Tab-separated table of C-alpha atoms and ligand atoms in Angstrom:
chain	number	residue	atom	x	y	z
A	1	UNK	CA	36.501	2.781	62.248
A	2	UNK	CA	32.969	1.749	61.376
A	3	UNK	CA	31.140	3.960	58.884
A	4	UNK	CA	27.469	4.906	59.076
A	5	UNK	CA	25.194	5.729	56.168
A	6	UNK	CA	21.696	7.054	55.692
A	7	UNK	CA	19.777	6.557	52.482
A	8	UNK	CA	16.458	7.543	50.998
A	9	UNK	CA	13.972	4.673	51.413
A	10	UNK	CA	10.358	3.855	52.262
A	11	UNK	CA	8.729	4.322	54.723
A	12	UNK	CA	11.555	6.630	55.894
A	13	UNK	CA	15.360	7.063	55.804
A	14	UNK	CA	17.273	3.838	56.274
A	15	UNK	CA	20.430	4.122	58.381
A	16	UNK	CA	23.042	1.417	58.779
A	17	UNK	CA	26.588	0.704	59.842
A	18	UNK	CA	28.901	-0.787	57.229
A	19	UNK	CA	30.412	-3.351	59.595
A	20	UNK	CA	27.032	-4.601	60.800
A	21	UNK	CA	25.541	-4.984	57.333
A	22	UNK	CA	25.398	-7.905	54.911
A	23	UNK	CA	24.288	-8.013	51.302
A	24	UNK	CA	22.090	-11.082	50.866
A	25	UNK	CA	21.548	-12.099	47.245
A	26	UNK	CA	18.703	-14.572	47.021
A	27	UNK	CA	18.665	-17.412	44.470
A	28	UNK	CA	20.153	-15.653	41.436
A	29	UNK	CA	20.439	-19.117	39.917
A	30	UNK	CA	20.371	-20.099	36.262
A	31	UNK	CA	17.219	-22.124	37.017
A	32	UNK	CA	15.314	-18.912	37.817
A	33	UNK	CA	16.945	-16.551	35.340
A	34	UNK	CA	17.895	-18.369	32.178
A	35	UNK	CA	15.533	-19.853	29.573
A	36	UNK	CA	14.904	-23.585	30.030
A	37	UNK	CA	15.215	-23.532	33.817
A	38	UNK	CA	12.816	-24.133	36.663
A	39	UNK	CA	11.233	-20.672	36.393
A	40	UNK	CA	10.362	-21.090	32.752
A	41	UNK	CA	9.170	-24.676	33.286
A	42	UNK	CA	6.669	-23.348	35.822
A	43	UNK	CA	5.197	-21.362	32.927
A	44	UNK	CA	6.889	-18.037	33.625
A	45	UNK	CA	8.548	-15.432	31.437
A	46	UNK	CA	12.134	-15.163	32.709
A	47	UNK	CA	12.819	-11.845	30.961
A	48	UNK	CA	11.469	-10.062	34.053
A	49	UNK	CA	13.813	-11.884	36.412
A	50	UNK	CA	16.976	-11.772	34.327
A	51	UNK	CA	16.479	-8.046	33.689
A	52	UNK	CA	17.758	-7.245	37.199
A	53	UNK	CA	21.174	-8.874	36.707
A	54	UNK	CA	23.005	-5.588	35.805
A	55	UNK	CA	21.579	-3.729	38.846
A	56	UNK	CA	22.454	-6.577	41.211
A	57	UNK	CA	25.957	-6.754	39.706
A	58	UNK	CA	26.528	-3.058	40.380
A	59	UNK	CA	25.452	-3.410	44.022
A	60	UNK	CA	27.570	-6.551	44.422
A	61	UNK	CA	30.648	-4.792	43.017
A	62	UNK	CA	30.084	-1.808	45.324
A	63	UNK	CA	29.604	-4.107	48.330
A	64	UNK	CA	32.923	-5.778	47.500
A	65	UNK	CA	34.685	-2.401	47.196
A	66	UNK	CA	33.223	-1.201	50.515
A	67	UNK	CA	33.932	-4.448	52.373
A	68	UNK	CA	30.274	-5.308	53.001
A	69	UNK	CA	29.853	-8.982	53.919
A	70	UNK	CA	28.221	-10.867	51.016
A	71	UNK	CA	25.979	-13.934	51.180
A	72	UNK	CA	24.597	-15.736	48.115
A	73	UNK	CA	21.760	-18.220	48.567
A	74	UNK	CA	20.698	-21.061	46.303
A	75	UNK	CA	17.417	-22.961	46.512
A	76	UNK	CA	17.966	-26.651	45.863
A	77	UNK	CA	18.080	-30.199	47.074
A	78	UNK	CA	20.230	-33.257	47.617
A	79	UNK	CA	20.748	-35.479	44.577
A	80	UNK	CA	18.617	-38.236	46.140
A	81	UNK	CA	15.839	-35.671	46.867
A	82	UNK	CA	15.622	-36.965	50.446
A	83	UNK	CA	15.281	-33.384	51.736
A	84	UNK	CA	12.294	-32.504	49.526
A	85	UNK	CA	9.086	-32.523	51.548
A	86	UNK	CA	6.385	-34.570	49.763
A	87	UNK	CA	4.216	-31.436	49.649
A	88	UNK	CA	6.943	-29.529	47.780
A	89	UNK	CA	7.428	-32.480	45.461
A	90	UNK	CA	3.690	-32.424	44.687
A	91	UNK	CA	3.235	-28.654	44.382
A	92	UNK	CA	6.727	-27.242	43.908
A	93	UNK	CA	7.381	-27.829	40.210
A	94	UNK	CA	9.431	-30.514	38.494
A	95	UNK	CA	12.104	-30.864	41.168
A	96	UNK	CA	14.689	-33.510	40.279
A	97	UNK	CA	13.533	-33.924	36.680
A	98	UNK	CA	15.969	-33.543	33.822
A	99	UNK	CA	15.885	-30.126	32.145
A	100	UNK	CA	18.142	-28.443	29.596
A	101	UNK	CA	20.452	-27.209	32.386
A	102	UNK	CA	20.512	-30.460	34.363
A	103	UNK	CA	18.180	-31.816	37.026
A	104	UNK	CA	15.840	-29.064	38.200
A	105	UNK	CA	16.844	-27.490	41.556
A	106	UNK	CA	19.343	-30.227	42.363
A	107	UNK	CA	22.650	-29.232	43.975
A	108	UNK	CA	25.685	-29.628	41.754
A	109	UNK	CA	23.694	-29.236	38.528
A	110	UNK	CA	24.533	-26.398	36.125
A	111	UNK	CA	21.064	-24.833	36.399
A	112	UNK	CA	21.206	-24.823	40.185
A	113	UNK	CA	24.299	-22.638	40.310
A	114	UNK	CA	24.461	-18.843	40.347
A	115	UNK	CA	24.433	-17.016	37.005
A	116	UNK	CA	27.818	-16.286	35.434
A	117	UNK	CA	27.495	-12.520	35.955
A	118	UNK	CA	27.133	-12.826	39.760
A	119	UNK	CA	29.423	-15.742	40.604
A	120	UNK	CA	30.703	-15.587	44.201
A	121	UNK	CA	34.324	-14.798	44.945
A	122	UNK	CA	36.556	-16.044	47.779
A	123	UNK	CA	35.365	-14.902	51.205
A	124	UNK	CA	31.679	-14.761	50.264
A	125	UNK	CA	29.224	-17.219	51.780
A	126	UNK	CA	27.224	-19.523	49.514
A	127	UNK	CA	24.237	-20.817	51.411
A	128	UNK	CA	22.245	-23.798	50.119
A	129	UNK	CA	18.668	-23.804	51.316
A	130	UNK	CA	15.912	-26.384	50.814
A	131	UNK	CA	13.029	-23.971	51.357
A	132	UNK	CA	11.904	-20.563	50.237
A	133	UNK	CA	13.191	-18.712	53.304
A	134	UNK	CA	16.976	-18.481	53.754
A	135	UNK	CA	16.761	-19.137	57.519
A	136	UNK	CA	14.850	-22.416	57.288
A	137	UNK	CA	17.166	-25.425	57.814
A	138	UNK	CA	20.325	-23.359	57.223
A	139	UNK	CA	23.070	-21.839	59.384
A	140	UNK	CA	22.325	-18.286	58.206
A	141	UNK	CA	21.312	-16.993	61.654
A	142	UNK	CA	24.487	-18.233	63.329
A	143	UNK	CA	26.659	-16.874	60.517
A	144	UNK	CA	25.045	-13.425	60.906
A	145	UNK	CA	25.357	-13.560	64.719
A	146	UNK	CA	29.030	-14.572	64.515
A	147	UNK	CA	29.709	-11.655	62.179
A	148	UNK	CA	27.653	-9.305	64.408
A	149	UNK	CA	25.453	-8.422	61.449
A	150	UNK	CA	22.274	-6.507	62.316
A	151	UNK	CA	21.211	-5.155	58.926
A	152	UNK	CA	20.498	-6.922	55.649
A	153	UNK	CA	20.453	-5.429	52.156
A	154	UNK	CA	18.318	-7.886	50.202
A	155	UNK	CA	18.370	-8.549	46.454
A	156	UNK	CA	17.300	-11.480	44.305
A	157	UNK	CA	14.397	-13.538	43.073
A	158	UNK	CA	11.555	-13.961	43.278
A	159	UNK	CA	10.276	-10.997	45.222
A	160	UNK	CA	7.031	-12.515	46.473
A	161	UNK	CA	8.429	-15.995	47.189
A	162	UNK	CA	12.022	-16.374	48.430
A	163	UNK	CA	12.788	-12.681	48.957
A	164	UNK	CA	9.638	-11.935	50.969
A	165	UNK	CA	9.869	-15.165	52.953
A	166	UNK	CA	13.483	-14.405	53.879
A	167	UNK	CA	12.700	-10.805	54.876
A	168	UNK	CA	9.821	-11.982	57.066
A	169	UNK	CA	12.046	-14.603	58.714
A	170	UNK	CA	14.800	-12.003	59.237
A	171	UNK	CA	12.375	-9.455	60.698
A	172	UNK	CA	11.105	-11.975	63.257
A	173	UNK	CA	14.713	-12.631	64.273
A	174	UNK	CA	15.406	-8.921	64.882
A	175	UNK	CA	17.302	-7.997	61.716
A	176	UNK	CA	16.655	-4.688	59.930
A	177	UNK	CA	16.091	-5.289	56.214
A	178	UNK	CA	16.281	-3.018	53.209
A	179	UNK	CA	14.768	-4.674	50.158
A	180	UNK	CA	16.379	-3.266	47.009
A	181	UNK	CA	13.383	-2.805	44.718
A	182	UNK	CA	15.201	-2.724	41.376
A	183	UNK	CA	17.474	-5.601	42.421
A	184	UNK	CA	14.522	-7.931	43.049
A	185	UNK	CA	12.026	-9.323	40.545
A	186	UNK	CA	9.036	-11.592	40.257
A	187	UNK	CA	7.853	-13.280	37.066
A	188	UNK	CA	4.674	-11.184	37.306
A	189	UNK	CA	5.488	-7.490	37.996
A	190	UNK	CA	2.281	-7.170	40.049
A	191	UNK	CA	3.607	-9.701	42.577
A	192	UNK	CA	6.760	-7.585	42.813
A	193	UNK	CA	4.887	-4.303	43.349
A	194	UNK	CA	2.523	-5.859	45.902
A	195	UNK	CA	5.496	-7.239	47.827
A	196	UNK	CA	7.114	-3.810	48.079
A	197	UNK	CA	3.916	-2.398	49.553
A	198	UNK	CA	3.569	-5.316	51.991
A	199	UNK	CA	7.122	-4.883	53.284
A	200	UNK	CA	7.161	-1.099	53.870
A	201	UNK	CA	3.520	-0.552	54.931
A	202	UNK	CA	2.436	0.228	58.517
A	203	UNK	CA	5.651	2.108	59.272
A	204	UNK	CA	7.864	-0.681	57.912
A	205	UNK	CA	6.066	-3.761	59.189
A	206	UNK	CA	8.747	-6.030	57.697
A	207	UNK	CA	11.411	-3.449	56.855
A	208	UNK	CA	12.360	-0.813	54.298
A	209	UNK	CA	12.313	-0.747	50.512
A	210	UNK	CA	14.551	1.446	48.406
A	211	UNK	CA	16.339	1.749	45.102
A	212	UNK	CA	19.907	0.749	44.345
A	213	UNK	CA	20.813	4.186	42.981
A	214	UNK	CA	19.907	5.679	46.367
A	215	UNK	CA	21.976	3.025	48.129
A	216	UNK	CA	24.954	3.672	45.856
A	217	UNK	CA	24.586	7.451	46.269
A	218	UNK	CA	24.309	7.033	50.046
A	219	UNK	CA	27.414	4.861	50.196
A	220	UNK	CA	29.409	7.660	48.619
A	221	UNK	CA	28.614	10.061	51.488
A	222	UNK	CA	29.140	9.025	55.081
A	223	UNK	CA	26.433	10.126	57.544
B	301	LIG	N1	13.731	-18.429	44.780
B	301	LIG	C1	12.401	-18.506	44.678
B	301	LIG	O1	11.714	-17.506	44.759
B	301	LIG	N2	11.825	-19.746	44.452
B	301	LIG	C2	10.641	-19.960	43.808
B	301	LIG	O2	10.162	-21.077	43.723
B	301	LIG	N3	10.049	-18.874	43.260
B	301	LIG	C3	8.901	-18.860	42.500
B	301	LIG	O3	8.463	-17.750	42.179
B	301	LIG	N4	8.320	-19.983	42.145
């Protein structure tokens, strides 16, 4: 029997069915979270992004216990960089260059993989994406359709880049999204706060935003 839940969120209560929901964890890769990676090479302070790891871990563990379908995404490219648009190569950081954790944002490199704390387990989808949005040039939409998923719980980094782009793409495709505020981060907290407002404004123009403690509390009481 499917279970339904209702949790406190903005702009109003967020209701969802367990069977039709996926947890999508965006780009929790060493390159964005650990010192020496892509994020830091772009001139950012990674303490803001890696600070969310414990909150994301708690939600991931709860999702596993509850049987919520889990998808992890990774931003990155082929080793020959043939899938990097010239514009991204020019303006997208040092893609392909050697860093302390391997070649920046290249698949198979240590820095490209998901942080130790959030490593996927058997049965979870790992989705490699070349762009910021998780739907662009990936099979995410067909995976969600095959699983009859209608609702996405979204965590990850960075809020204003890959998280927002993915939520906007999902919203246009008819999915209901709850962005987990304390499970997302941007290098600059202002970008994070502005993103929350952009998502839940105008009656939820792109979806809902809420906190993981409300999600976890909601999951312990069926609606
Ligand atoms: N995952 C993701 O957000 N990719 C980025 O490039 N983010 C930046 O903030 N640069």
